[in-house]
Structures are given as structure tokens and as C-alpha cells.
Coordinates of C-alpha atoms in Angstrom, one line a residue:
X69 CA -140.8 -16.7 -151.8
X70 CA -141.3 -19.3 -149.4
X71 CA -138.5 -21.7 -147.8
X72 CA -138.6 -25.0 -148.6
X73 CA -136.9 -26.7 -145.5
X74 CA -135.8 -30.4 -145.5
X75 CA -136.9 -32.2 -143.0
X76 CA -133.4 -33.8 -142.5
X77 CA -132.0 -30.5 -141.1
X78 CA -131.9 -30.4 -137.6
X79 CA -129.5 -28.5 -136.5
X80 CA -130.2 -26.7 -132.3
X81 CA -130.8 -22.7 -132.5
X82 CA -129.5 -20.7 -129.4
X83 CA -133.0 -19.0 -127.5
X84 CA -130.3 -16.8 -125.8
X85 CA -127.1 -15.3 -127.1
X86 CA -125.0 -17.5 -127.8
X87 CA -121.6 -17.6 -125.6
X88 CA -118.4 -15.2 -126.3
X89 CA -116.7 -18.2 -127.5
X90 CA -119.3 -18.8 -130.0
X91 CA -120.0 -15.2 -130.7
X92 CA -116.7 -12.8 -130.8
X93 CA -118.5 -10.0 -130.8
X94 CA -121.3 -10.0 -127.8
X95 CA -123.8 -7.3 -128.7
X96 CA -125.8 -5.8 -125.2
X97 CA -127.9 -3.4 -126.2
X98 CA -129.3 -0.6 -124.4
X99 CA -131.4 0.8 -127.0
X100 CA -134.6 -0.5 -128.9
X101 CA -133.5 -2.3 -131.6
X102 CA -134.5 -0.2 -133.9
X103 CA -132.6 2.4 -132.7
X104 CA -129.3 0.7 -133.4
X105 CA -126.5 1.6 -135.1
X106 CA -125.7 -0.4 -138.5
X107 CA -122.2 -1.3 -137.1
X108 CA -124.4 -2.6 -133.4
X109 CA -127.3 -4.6 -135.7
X110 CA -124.2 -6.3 -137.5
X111 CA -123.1 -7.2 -134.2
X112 CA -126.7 -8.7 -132.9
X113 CA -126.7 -10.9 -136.5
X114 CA -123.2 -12.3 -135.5
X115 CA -124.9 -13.2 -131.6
X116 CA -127.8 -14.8 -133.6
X117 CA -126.0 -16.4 -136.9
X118 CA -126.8 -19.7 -136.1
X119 CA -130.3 -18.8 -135.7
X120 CA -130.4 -17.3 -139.1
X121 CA -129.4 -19.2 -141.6
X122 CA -131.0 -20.2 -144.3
X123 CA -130.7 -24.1 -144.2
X124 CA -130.8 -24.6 -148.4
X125 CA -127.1 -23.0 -148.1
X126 CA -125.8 -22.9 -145.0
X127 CA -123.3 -20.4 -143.3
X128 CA -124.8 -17.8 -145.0
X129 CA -127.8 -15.5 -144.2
X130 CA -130.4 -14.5 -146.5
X131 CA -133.2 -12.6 -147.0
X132 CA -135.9 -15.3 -147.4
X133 CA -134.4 -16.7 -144.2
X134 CA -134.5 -13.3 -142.5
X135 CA -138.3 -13.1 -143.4
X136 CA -139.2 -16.5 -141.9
X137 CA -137.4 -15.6 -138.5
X138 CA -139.0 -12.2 -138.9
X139 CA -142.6 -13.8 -139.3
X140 CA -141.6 -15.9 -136.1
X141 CA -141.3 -19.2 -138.2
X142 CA -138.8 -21.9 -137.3
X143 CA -135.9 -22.6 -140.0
X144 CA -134.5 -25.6 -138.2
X145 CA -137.6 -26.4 -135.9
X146 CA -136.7 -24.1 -133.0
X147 CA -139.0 -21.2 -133.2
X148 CA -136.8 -18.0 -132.9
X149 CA -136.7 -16.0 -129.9
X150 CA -138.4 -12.3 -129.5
X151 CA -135.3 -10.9 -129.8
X152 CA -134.5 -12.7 -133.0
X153 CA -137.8 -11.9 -134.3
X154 CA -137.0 -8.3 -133.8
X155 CA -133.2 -8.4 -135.1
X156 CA -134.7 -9.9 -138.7
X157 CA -137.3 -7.2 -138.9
X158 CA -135.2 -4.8 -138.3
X159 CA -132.3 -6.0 -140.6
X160 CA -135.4 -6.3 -143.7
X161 CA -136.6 -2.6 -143.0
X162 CA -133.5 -1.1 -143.9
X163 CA -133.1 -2.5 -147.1
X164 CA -129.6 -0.7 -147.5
X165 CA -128.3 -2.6 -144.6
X166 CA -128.6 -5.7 -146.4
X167 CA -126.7 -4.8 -149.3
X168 CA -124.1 -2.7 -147.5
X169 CA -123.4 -6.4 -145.0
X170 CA -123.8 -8.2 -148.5
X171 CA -120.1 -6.9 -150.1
X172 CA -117.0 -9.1 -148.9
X173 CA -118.3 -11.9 -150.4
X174 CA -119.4 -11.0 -153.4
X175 CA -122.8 -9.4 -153.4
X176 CA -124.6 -12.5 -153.7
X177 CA -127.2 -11.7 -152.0
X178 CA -126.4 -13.6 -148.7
X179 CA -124.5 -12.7 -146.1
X180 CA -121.3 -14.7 -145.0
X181 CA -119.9 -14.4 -141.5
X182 CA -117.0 -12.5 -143.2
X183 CA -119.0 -9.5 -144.1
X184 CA -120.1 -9.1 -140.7
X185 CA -116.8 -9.4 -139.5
X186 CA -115.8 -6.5 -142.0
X187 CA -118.8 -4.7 -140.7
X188 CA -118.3 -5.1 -137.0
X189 CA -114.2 -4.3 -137.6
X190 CA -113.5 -7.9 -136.2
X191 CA -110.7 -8.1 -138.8
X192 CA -108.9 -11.5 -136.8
X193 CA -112.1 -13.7 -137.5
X194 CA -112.3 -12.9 -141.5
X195 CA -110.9 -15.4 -143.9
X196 CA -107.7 -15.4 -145.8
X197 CA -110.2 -14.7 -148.8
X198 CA -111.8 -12.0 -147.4
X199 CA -108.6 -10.3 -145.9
X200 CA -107.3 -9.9 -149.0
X201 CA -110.1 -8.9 -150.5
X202 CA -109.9 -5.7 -148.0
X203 CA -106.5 -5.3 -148.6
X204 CA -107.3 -5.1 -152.7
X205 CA -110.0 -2.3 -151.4
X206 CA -107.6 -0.5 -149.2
X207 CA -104.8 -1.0 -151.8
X208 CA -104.7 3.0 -153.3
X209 CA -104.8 4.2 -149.9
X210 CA -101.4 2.2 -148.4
X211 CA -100.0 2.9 -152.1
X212 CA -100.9 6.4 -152.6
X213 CA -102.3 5.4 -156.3
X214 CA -98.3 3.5 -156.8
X215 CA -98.6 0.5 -158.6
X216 CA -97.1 -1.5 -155.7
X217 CA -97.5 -1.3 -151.9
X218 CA -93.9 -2.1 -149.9
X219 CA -93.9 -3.6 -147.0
X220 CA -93.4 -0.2 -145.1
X221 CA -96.1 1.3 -146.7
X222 CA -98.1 -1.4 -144.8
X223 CA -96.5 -1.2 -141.7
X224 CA -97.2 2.3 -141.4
X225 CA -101.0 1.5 -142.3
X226 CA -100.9 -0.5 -139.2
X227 CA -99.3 2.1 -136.9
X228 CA -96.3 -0.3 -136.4
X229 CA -94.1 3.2 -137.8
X230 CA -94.4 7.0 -138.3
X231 CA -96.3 8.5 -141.4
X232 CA -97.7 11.5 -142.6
X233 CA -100.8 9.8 -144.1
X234 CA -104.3 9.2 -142.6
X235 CA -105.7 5.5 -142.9
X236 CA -109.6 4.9 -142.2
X237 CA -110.1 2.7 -139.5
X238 CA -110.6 -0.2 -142.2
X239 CA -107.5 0.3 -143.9
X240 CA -105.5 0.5 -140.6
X241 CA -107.2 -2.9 -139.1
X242 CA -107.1 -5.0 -142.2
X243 CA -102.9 -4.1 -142.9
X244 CA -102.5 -4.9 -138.8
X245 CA -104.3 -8.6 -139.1
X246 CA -102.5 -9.0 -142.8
X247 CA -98.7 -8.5 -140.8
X248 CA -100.3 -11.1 -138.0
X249 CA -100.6 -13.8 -140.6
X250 CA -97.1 -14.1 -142.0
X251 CA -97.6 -16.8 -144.1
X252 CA -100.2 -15.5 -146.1
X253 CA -98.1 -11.8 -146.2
X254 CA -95.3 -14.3 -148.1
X255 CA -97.8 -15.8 -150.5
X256 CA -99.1 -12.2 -151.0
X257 CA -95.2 -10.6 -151.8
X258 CA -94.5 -13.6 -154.0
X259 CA -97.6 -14.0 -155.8
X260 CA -97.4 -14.9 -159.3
X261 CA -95.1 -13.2 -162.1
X262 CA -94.0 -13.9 -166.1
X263 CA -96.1 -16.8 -167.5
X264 CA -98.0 -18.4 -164.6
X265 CA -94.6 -18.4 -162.5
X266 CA -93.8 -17.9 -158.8
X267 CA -93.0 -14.0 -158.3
X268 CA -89.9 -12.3 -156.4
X269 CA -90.3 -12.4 -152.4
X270 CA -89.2 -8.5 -152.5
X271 CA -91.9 -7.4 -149.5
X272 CA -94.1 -5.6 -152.0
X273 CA -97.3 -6.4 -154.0
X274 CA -99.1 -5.3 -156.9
X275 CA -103.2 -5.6 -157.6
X276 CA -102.0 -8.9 -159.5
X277 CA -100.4 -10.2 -157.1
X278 CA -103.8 -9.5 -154.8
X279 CA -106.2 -11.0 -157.0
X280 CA -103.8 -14.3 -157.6
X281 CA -103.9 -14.6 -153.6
X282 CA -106.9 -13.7 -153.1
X283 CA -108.3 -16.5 -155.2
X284 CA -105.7 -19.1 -154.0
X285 CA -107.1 -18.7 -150.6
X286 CA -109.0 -20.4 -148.0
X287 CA -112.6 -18.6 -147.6
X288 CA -113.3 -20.2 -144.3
X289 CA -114.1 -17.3 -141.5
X290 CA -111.7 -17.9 -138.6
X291 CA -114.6 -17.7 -136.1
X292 CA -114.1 -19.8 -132.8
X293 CA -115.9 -23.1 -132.8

């Protein structure tokens, strides 16, 4: 499948790595590429994002746009870089590392700067949206399979107090950025209760009260501009 690319779009592609500001994560590599980690090629997309995107959607990578930089073609009319050539390649030969980036948003067969954030761990540069969509994921493990996680429950997660229980590294950086952003913490502990209504602010959550959050939520990455 072939990219049809409007000749309106015109938008400047980096042909070095784009600045820390731009790029959180700055990915220096001192293997071949093809000897990177998945977490380390995740990192090298985020450098490159602007240089990948498929133009018919924008802020979103995909496949077909993958191939094109792969094949050394320009998306935007900047022809992509060696490097960049190699990072799409690379991405497309392991076809499991494009459906494993492709999951916070919604296996839809593109990936958002959110799942690369989820990827790379950078937890403070996901969206509300996708926050909470971790937190949903990581919900059993601060609950313990209860039907509600307490605010302590998430606290602990974080490392903020003691606990007995071990939390994955995901489930321990998504409940520390959640009790950064206090406002969206409030709109998760009040969510939505009998008929449609506002809930009780009580400092505890149910999978309800996720989903309600989740989808009255801003999906735009906090990425630096």
C-alpha cells in the first residue's frame, strides 16, 4: 500500500535528533541498531517522531509510513536520514514490536506518542487518557483483586509509604505521576455514581469510576513543544 501524500503538507523533518526539549527521551546508542533493546528502539522512534508520521493522520506513526522512511522516501519532502532509514527497518522486522508499541491507544494500528511513552516508562509526558488507561491495567495489582483501590493502596504503589506487596515497575511509575496530577486524582475518586450522577470524593476508585475518567479525559501527550 502506497502513501498518498498531499502536496499541501509541508511540514520540516529533523536530519539530526531532534533537541531534549523536543525529544524527552534522547536515545545515544552504542549498539547497531539492530541490536537494540525494544525499550531503546522505542526511544530512537520518540528522537525521530516527527520524521515518522504518516501525514494522512498525523501524530501518529504507522506502518505504511514506517515503510516509506524504510525505503528511504520522503513523507513530507525531506528525505529521511540514514539513521532514520535504519530505525524504520528495524521497527518493521520485528513485527511484535509494532503491536506491543501499538496498545495504549487502542490497537489501531498506529502508534501515538503515548504508547511510546508507556514503552520508554516516561509516565509524566502521557496523557490524562492514557494515564488512566494504565491505571485501569495496574488496577488488580494496587487492589489486590478488591473492588476498589484507596488512596493508600496507591500511595504505597508509588513508594510514598511502607507495604508488603511488589509493584512492577509500570504499576509503581503510573500510581507516582497519577498522585502528581491532583486534579485528575479528584475527578478519578469522584467519578460517576447512581444514575449518571457525580460520585462521593471518599479517596477511592472503582473500574467504573476508571472507565468514566478515562473517557472524560484529554488524550493530548504532555510532550514539550
Amino acid at each position: 500500500m502506497s502513501l498518498s501524500i498531499s502536496p499541501s503538507v509541508n511540514s520540516h523533518l529533523p536530519v539530526s535528533p531532534l533537541s531534549q526539549q523536543a525529544a524527552p527521551t534522547t536515545a545515544i546508542w552504542r549498539e547497531p541498531i539492530d541490536q537494540l533493546q525494544p525499550r531503546e528502539l522505542a526511544q530512537a522512534l520518540q528522537t525521530y517522531f516527527d520524521a515518522m508520521i504518516d501525514p494522512r493522520f498525523g501524530e501518529t506513526i504507522t506502518k505504511e509510513s514506517l515503510q516509506r522512511v524504510a525505503d528511504g522516501r520522503p513523507l513530507n519532502g525531506v528525505p529521511p536520514t540514514q539513521t532514520q532509514i535504519e530505525i524504520a527497518q528495524e521497527v518493521l522486522k520485528r513485527k511484535d514490536l509494532f503491536q506491543q508499541l501499538d496498545f495504549t491507544s487502542g490497537k489501531d494500528g498506529k502508534i501515538s506518542r503515548d504508547d511510546l511513552a508507556t514503552e520508554t516508562g516516561d509516565f509524566q509526558y502521557l496523557s490524562d487518557r492514557a494515564l488512566i488507561t494504565l491505571v485501569g491495567k495496574n488496577f488488580n495489582e494496587y487492589g489486590g483483586g478488591d473492588t476498589y483501590v484507596n488512596f493508600t493502596e496507591l500511595r504505597e504503589a508509588a513508594g510514598e509509604q511502607p507495604s508488603a506487596k511488589k509493584f512492577s515497575p509500570q504499576a509503581r511509575g503510573v500510581a507516582q505521576e497519577l498522585l502528581k496530577r491532583i486534579e485528575l486524582l479528584d475527578r478519578l475518586d469522584i467519578g460517576v455514581g447512581f444514575l449518571g450522577f457525580a460520585g462521593k470524593q471518599d479517596q477511592r476508585f472503582d473500574l467504573r469510576n476508571v472507565e468514566y475518567t478515562r473517557m472524560h479525559s484529554s488524550p493530548q501527550s504532555r510532550y514539550p513543544d
